[in-house]
PDB file of C-alpha atoms in Angstrom:
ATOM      1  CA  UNK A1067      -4.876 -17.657 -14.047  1.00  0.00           C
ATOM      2  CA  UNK A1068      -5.501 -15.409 -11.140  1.00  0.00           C
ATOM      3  CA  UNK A1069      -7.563 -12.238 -11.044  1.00  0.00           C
ATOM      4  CA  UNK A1070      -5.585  -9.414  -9.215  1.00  0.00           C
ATOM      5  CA  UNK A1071      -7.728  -6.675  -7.870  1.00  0.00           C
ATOM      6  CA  UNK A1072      -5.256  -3.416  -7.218  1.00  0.00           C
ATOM      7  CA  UNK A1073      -5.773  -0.937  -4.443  1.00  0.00           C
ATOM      8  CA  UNK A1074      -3.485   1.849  -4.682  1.00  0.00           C
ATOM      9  CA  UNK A1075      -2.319   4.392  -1.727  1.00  0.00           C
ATOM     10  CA  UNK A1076      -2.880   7.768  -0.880  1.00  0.00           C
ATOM     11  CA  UNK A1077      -4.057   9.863  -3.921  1.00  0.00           C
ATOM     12  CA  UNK A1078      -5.959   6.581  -5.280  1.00  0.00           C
ATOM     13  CA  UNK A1079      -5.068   6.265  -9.092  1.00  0.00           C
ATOM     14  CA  UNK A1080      -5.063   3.213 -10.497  1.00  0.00           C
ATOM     15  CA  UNK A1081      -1.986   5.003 -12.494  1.00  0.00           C
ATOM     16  CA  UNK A1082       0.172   4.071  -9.768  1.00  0.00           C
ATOM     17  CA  UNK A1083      -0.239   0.101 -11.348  1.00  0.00           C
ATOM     18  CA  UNK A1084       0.343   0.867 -14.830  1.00  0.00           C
ATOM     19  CA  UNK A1085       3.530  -0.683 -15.088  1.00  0.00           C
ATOM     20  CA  UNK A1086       2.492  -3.845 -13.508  1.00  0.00           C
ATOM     21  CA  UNK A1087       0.034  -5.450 -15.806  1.00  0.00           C
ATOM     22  CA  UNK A1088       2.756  -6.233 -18.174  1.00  0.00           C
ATOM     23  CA  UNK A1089       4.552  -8.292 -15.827  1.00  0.00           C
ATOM     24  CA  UNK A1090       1.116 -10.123 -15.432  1.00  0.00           C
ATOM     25  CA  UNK A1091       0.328 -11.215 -18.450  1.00  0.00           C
ATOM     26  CA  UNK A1092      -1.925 -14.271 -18.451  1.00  0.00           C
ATOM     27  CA  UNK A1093      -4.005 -12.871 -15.798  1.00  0.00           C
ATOM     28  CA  UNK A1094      -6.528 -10.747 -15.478  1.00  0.00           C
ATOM     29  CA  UNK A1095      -5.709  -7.573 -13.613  1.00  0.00           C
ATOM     30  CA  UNK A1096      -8.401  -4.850 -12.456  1.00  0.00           C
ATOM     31  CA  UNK A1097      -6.897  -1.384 -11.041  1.00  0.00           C
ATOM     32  CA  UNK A1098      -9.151   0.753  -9.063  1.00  0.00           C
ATOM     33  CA  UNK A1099      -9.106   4.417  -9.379  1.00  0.00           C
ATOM     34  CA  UNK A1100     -10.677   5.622  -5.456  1.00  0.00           C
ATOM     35  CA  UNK A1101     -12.394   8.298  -4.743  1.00  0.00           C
ATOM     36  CA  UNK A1102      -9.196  10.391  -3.141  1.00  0.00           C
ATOM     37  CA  UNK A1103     -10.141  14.092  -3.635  1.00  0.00           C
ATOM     38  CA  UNK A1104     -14.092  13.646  -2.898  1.00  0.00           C
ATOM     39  CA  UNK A1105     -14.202  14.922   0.766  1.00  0.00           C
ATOM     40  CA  UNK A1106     -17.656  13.328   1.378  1.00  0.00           C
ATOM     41  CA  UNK A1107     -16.020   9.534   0.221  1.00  0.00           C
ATOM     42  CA  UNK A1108     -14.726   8.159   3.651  1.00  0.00           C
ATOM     43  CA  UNK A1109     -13.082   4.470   3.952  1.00  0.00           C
ATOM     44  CA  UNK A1110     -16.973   3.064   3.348  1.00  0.00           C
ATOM     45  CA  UNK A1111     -16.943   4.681  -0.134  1.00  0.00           C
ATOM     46  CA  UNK A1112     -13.698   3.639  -0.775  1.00  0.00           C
ATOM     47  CA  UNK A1113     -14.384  -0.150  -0.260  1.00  0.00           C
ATOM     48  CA  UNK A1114     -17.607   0.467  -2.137  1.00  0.00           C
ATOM     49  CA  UNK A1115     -15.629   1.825  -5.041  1.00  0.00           C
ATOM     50  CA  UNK A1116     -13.500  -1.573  -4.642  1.00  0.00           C
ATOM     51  CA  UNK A1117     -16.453  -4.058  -4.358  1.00  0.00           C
ATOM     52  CA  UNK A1118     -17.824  -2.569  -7.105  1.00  0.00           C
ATOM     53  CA  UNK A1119     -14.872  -3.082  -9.500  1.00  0.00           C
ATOM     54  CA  UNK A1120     -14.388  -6.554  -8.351  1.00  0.00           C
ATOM     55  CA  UNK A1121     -18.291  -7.074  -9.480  1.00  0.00           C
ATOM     56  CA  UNK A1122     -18.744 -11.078 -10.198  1.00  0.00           C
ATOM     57  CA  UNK A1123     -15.385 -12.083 -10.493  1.00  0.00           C
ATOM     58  CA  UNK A1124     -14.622 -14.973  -8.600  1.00  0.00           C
ATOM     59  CA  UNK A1125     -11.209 -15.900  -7.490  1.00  0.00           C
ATOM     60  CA  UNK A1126      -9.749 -12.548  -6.325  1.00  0.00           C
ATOM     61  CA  UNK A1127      -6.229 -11.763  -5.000  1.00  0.00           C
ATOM     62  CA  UNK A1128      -6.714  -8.360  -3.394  1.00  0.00           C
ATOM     63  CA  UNK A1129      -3.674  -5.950  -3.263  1.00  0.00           C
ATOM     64  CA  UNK A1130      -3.755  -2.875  -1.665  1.00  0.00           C
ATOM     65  CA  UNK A1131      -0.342  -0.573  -1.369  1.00  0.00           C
ATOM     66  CA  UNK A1132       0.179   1.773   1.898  1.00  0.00           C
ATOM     67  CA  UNK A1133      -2.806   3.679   2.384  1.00  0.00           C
ATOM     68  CA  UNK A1134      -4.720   1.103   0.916  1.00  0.00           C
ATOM     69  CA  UNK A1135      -4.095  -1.390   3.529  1.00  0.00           C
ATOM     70  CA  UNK A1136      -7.167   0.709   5.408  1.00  0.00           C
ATOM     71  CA  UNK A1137      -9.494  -0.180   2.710  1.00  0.00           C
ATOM     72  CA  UNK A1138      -8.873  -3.491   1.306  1.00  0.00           C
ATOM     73  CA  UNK A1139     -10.058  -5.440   4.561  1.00  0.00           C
ATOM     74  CA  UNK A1140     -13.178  -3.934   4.515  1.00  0.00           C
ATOM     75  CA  UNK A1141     -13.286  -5.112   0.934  1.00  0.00           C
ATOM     76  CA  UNK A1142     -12.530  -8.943   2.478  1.00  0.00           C
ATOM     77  CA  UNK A1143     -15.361  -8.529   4.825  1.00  0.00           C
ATOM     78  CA  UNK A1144     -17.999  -7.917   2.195  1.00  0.00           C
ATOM     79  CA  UNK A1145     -16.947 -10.031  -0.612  1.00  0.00           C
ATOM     80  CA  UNK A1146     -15.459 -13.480  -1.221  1.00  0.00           C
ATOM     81  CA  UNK A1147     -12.001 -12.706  -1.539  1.00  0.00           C
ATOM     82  CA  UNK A1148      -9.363 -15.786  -1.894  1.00  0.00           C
ATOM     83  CA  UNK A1149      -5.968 -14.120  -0.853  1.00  0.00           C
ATOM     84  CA  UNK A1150      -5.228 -10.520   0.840  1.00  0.00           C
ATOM     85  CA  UNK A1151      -1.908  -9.321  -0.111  1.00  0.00           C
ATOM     86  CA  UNK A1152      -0.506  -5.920   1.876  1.00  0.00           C
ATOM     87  CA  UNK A1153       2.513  -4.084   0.000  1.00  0.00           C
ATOM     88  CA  UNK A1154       4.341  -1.620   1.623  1.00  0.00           C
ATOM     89  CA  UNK A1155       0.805  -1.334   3.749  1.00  0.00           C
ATOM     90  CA  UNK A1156      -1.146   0.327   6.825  1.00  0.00           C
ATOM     91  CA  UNK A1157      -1.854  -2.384   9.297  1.00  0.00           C
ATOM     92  CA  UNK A1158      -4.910  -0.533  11.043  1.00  0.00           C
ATOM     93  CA  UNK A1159      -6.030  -1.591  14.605  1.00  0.00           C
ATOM     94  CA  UNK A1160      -9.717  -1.634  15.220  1.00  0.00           C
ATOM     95  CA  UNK A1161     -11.264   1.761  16.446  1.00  0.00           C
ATOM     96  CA  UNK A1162      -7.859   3.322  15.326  1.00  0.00           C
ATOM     97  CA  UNK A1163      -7.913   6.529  12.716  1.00  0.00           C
ATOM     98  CA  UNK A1164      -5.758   6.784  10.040  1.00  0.00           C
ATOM     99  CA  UNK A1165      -4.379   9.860  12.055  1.00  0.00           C
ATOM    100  CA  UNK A1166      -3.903   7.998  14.791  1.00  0.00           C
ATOM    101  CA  UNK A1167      -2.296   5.260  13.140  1.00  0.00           C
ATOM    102  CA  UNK A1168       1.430   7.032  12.846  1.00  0.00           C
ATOM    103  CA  UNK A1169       1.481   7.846  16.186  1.00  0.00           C
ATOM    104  CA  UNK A1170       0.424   4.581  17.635  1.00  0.00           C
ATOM    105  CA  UNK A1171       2.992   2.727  15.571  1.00  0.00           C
ATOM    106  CA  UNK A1172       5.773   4.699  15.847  1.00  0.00           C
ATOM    107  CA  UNK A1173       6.035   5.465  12.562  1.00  0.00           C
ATOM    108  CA  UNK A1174       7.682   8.993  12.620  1.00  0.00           C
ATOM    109  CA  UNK A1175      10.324   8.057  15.022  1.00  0.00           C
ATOM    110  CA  UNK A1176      11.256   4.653  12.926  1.00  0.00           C
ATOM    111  CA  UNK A1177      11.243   6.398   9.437  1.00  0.00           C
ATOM    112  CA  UNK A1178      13.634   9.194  11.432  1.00  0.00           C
ATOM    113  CA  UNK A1179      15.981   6.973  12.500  1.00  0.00           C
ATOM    114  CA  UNK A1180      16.488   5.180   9.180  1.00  0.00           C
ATOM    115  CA  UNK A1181      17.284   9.053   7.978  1.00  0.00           C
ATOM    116  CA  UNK A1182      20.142   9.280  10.241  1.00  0.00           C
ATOM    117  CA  UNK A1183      21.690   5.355   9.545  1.00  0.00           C
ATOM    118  CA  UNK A1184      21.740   6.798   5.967  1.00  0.00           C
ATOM    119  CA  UNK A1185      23.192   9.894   6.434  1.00  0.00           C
ATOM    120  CA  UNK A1186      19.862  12.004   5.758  1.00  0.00           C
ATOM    121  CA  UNK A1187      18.672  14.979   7.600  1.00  0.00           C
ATOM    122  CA  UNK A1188      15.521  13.907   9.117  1.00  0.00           C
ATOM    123  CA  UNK A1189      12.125  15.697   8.194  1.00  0.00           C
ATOM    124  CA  UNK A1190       8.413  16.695   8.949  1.00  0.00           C
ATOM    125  CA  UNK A1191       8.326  17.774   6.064  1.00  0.00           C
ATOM    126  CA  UNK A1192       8.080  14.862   3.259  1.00  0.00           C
ATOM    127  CA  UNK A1193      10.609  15.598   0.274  1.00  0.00           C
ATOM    128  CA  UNK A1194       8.746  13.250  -2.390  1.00  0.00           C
ATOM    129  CA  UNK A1195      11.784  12.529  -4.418  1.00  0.00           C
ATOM    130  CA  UNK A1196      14.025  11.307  -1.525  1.00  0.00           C
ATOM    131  CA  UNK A1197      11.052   9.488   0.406  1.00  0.00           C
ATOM    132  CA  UNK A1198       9.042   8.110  -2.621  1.00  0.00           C
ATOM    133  CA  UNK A1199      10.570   8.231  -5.727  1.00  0.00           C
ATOM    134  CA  UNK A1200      14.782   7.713  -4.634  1.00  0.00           C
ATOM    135  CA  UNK A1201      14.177   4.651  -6.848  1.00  0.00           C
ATOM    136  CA  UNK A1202      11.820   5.131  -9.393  1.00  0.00           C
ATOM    137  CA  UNK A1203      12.976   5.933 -12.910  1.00  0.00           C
ATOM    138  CA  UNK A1204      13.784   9.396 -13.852  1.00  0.00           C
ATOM    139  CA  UNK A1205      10.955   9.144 -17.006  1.00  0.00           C
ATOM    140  CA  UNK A1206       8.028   8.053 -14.616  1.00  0.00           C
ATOM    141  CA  UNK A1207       8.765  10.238 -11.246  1.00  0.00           C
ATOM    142  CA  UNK A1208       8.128  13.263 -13.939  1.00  0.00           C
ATOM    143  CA  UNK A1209       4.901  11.777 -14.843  1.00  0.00           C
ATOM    144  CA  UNK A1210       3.935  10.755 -11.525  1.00  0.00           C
ATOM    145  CA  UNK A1211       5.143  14.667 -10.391  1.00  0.00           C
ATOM    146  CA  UNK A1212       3.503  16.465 -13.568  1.00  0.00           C
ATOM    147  CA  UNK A1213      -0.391  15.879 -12.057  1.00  0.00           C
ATOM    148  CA  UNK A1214      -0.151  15.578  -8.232  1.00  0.00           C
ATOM    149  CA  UNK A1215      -3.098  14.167  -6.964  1.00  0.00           C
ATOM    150  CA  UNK A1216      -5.155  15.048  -3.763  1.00  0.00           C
ATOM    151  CA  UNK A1217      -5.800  13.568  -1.208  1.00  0.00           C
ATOM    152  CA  UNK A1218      -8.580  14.072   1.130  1.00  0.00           C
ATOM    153  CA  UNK A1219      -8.239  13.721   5.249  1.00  0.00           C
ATOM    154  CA  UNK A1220     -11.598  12.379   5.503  1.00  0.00           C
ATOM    155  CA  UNK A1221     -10.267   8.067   5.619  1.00  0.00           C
ATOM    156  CA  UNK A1222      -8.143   9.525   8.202  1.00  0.00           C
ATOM    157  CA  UNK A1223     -10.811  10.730  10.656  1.00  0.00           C
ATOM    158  CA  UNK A1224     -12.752   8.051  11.228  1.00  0.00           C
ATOM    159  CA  UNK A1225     -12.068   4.953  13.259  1.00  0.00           C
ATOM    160  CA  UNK A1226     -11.036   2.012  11.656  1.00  0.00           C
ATOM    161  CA  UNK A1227     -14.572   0.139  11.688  1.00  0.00           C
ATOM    162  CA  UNK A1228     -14.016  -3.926  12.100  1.00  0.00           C
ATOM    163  CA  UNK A1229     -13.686  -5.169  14.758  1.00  0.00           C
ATOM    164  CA  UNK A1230     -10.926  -7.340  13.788  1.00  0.00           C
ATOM    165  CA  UNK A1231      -9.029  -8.541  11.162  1.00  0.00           C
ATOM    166  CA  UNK A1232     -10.545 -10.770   8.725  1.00  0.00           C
ATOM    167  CA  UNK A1233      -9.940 -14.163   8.642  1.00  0.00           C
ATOM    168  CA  UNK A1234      -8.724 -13.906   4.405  1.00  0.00           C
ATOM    169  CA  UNK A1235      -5.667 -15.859   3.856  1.00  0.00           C
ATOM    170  CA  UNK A1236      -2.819 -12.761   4.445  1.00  0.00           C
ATOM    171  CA  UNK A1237       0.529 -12.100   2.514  1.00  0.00           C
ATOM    172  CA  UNK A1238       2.469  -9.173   3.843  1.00  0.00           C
ATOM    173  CA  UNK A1239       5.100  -7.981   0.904  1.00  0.00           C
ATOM    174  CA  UNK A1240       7.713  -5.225   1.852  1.00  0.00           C
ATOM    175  CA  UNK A1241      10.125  -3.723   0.028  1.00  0.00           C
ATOM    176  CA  UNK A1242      13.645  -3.312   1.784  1.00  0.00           C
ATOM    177  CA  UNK A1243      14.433   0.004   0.524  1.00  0.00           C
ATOM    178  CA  UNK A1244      11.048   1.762   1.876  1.00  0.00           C
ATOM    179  CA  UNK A1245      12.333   5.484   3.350  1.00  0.00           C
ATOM    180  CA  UNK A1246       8.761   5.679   4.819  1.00  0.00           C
ATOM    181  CA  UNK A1247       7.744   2.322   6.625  1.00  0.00           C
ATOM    182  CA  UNK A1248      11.144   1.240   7.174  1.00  0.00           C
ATOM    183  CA  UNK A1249      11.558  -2.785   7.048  1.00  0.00           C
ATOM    184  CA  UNK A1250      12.675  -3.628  10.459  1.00  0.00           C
ATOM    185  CA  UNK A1251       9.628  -1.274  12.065  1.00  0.00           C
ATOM    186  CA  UNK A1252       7.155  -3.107   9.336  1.00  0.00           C
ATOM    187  CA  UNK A1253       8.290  -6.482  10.464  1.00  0.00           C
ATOM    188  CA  UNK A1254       7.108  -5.449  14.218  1.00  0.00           C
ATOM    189  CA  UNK A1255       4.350  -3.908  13.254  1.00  0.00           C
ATOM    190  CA  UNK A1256       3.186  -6.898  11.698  1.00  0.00           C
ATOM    191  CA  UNK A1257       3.679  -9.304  13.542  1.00  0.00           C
ATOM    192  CA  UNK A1258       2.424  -7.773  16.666  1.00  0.00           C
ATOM    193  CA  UNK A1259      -0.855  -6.780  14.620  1.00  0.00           C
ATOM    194  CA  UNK A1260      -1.447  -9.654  11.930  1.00  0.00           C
ATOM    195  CA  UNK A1261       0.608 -12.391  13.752  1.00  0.00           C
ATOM    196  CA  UNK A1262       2.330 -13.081  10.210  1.00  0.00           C
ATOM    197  CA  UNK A1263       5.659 -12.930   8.913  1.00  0.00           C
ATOM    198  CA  UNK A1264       7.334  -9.961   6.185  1.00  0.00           C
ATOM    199  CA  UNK A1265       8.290 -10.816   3.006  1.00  0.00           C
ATOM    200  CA  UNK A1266      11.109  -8.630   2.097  1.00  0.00           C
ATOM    201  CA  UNK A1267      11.531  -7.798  -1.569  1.00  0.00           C
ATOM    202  CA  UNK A1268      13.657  -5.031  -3.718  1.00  0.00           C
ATOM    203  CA  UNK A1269      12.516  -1.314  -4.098  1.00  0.00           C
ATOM    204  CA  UNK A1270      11.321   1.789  -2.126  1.00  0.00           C
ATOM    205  CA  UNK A1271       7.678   2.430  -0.928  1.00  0.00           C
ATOM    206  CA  UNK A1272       6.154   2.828  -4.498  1.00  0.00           C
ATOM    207  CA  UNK A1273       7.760  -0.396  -5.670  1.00  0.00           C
ATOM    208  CA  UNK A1274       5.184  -1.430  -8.440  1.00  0.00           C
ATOM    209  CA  UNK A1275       6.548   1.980  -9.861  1.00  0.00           C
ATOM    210  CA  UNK A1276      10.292   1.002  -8.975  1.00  0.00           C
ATOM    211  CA  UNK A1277      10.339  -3.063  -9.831  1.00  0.00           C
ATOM    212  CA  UNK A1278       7.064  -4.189 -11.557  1.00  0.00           C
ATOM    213  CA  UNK A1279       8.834  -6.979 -12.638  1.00  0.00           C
ATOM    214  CA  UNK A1280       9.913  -7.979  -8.985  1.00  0.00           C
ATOM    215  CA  UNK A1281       6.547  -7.679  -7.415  1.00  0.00           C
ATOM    216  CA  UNK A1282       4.643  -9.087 -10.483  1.00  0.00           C
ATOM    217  CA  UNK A1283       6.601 -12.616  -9.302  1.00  0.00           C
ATOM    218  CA  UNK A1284       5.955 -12.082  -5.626  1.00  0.00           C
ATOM    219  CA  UNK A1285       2.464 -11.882  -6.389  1.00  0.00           C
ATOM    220  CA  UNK A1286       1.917 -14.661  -8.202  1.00  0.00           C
ATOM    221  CA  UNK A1287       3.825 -16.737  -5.655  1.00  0.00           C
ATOM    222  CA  UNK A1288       1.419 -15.121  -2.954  1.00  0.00           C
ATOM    223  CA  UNK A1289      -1.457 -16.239  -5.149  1.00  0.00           C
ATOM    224  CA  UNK A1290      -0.273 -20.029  -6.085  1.00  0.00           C
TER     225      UNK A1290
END
């Protein structure tokens, strides 16, 4: 039995995991609500938020989805954690904001360019049912769109505070139909930053929302 610890992106309910424990069943699964709209909680709160969840267990396979991929290394750093696993994640650099972070990785030009190869009209401005929820059942995008949540800029201002990446054992899952961090870009990214390879699995950027059931089995083959 593993113990998966679940980070989720920006906005930081632990909602965005409900339809994953299911697909886990035999383990024991912990999802972390962070503190998103508190705009005094910076990326030190939101580790201590995750630290404290985690509390005794021993054991842990850490996930952390997009945004969360700022967080859950700090988490590694503090705490005995047995396996990292990044989905659909931020690979920060050390000293880097989270505002500098699309910039430096060419984010906005990659997720552009995959507009255009599939005959969308690229945008600054994020439509959240063609970037996030293209693949998410009708039923849950209306839940997920019925309460919002909000997300505070303060992770983003400060610099990224290791000084490198943590030497936890590191999975890197990505699904091939992300609009946002487009495979191909992620698969650079990562291996110019983490020195690691992609594993490439079904579904858009909020995949555990999209296929549970797919990323429930990619976990547990990242944890065995």
């Amino acid at each position: 039995m593993a113990t998966f610890v679940l980070i989720p992106g920006a906005g930081g309910r632990a909602w965005y995991w409900h339809r994953l424990p299911p697909e886990l069943r035999g383990h024991d699964v912990v999802a972390v609500d962070l503190p998103a709209d508190d705009d005094a909680a910076g990326l030190r709160e939101y580790a201590d938020t995750v630290v404290s969840a985690i509390g005794g267990r021993t054991g842990v396979v850490l996930v952390a989805q997009s945004m969360g991929g700022l967080t859950a290394p700090l988490v590694c750093a503090r705490v005995p954690v047995e396996r990292l696993v990044l989905v659909n994640a931020m690979v920060p650099a050390p000293g880097e904001t989270g505002a500098e972070w699309w910039g430096n990785t060419g984010q906005p030009r990659a997720a552009a360019e995959l507009a255009v190869r599939q005959g969308r009209t690229p945008s600054e401005e994020l439509d959240p049912m063609e970037i996030f929820f293209h693949d998410v059942p009708p039923d849950v995008a209306a839940e997920a769109m019925r309460e919002e949540p909000r997300q505070s800029s303060a992770p983003f201002e400060e610099p990224w505070p290791l000084s490198a990446w943590p030497d936890t054992p590191t999975v890197f899952l990505q699904g091939r139909d992300d609009r946002l961090f487009p495979l191909e870009w992620q698969r650079r990214l990562v291996r110019d930053r983490l020195g690691i390879p992609v594993e490439d699995l079904p579904g858009g950027h909020l995949v555990a929302l999209a296929r549970p059931r797919e990323l429930a089995a990619s976990l547990v083959r990242a944890a065995s």
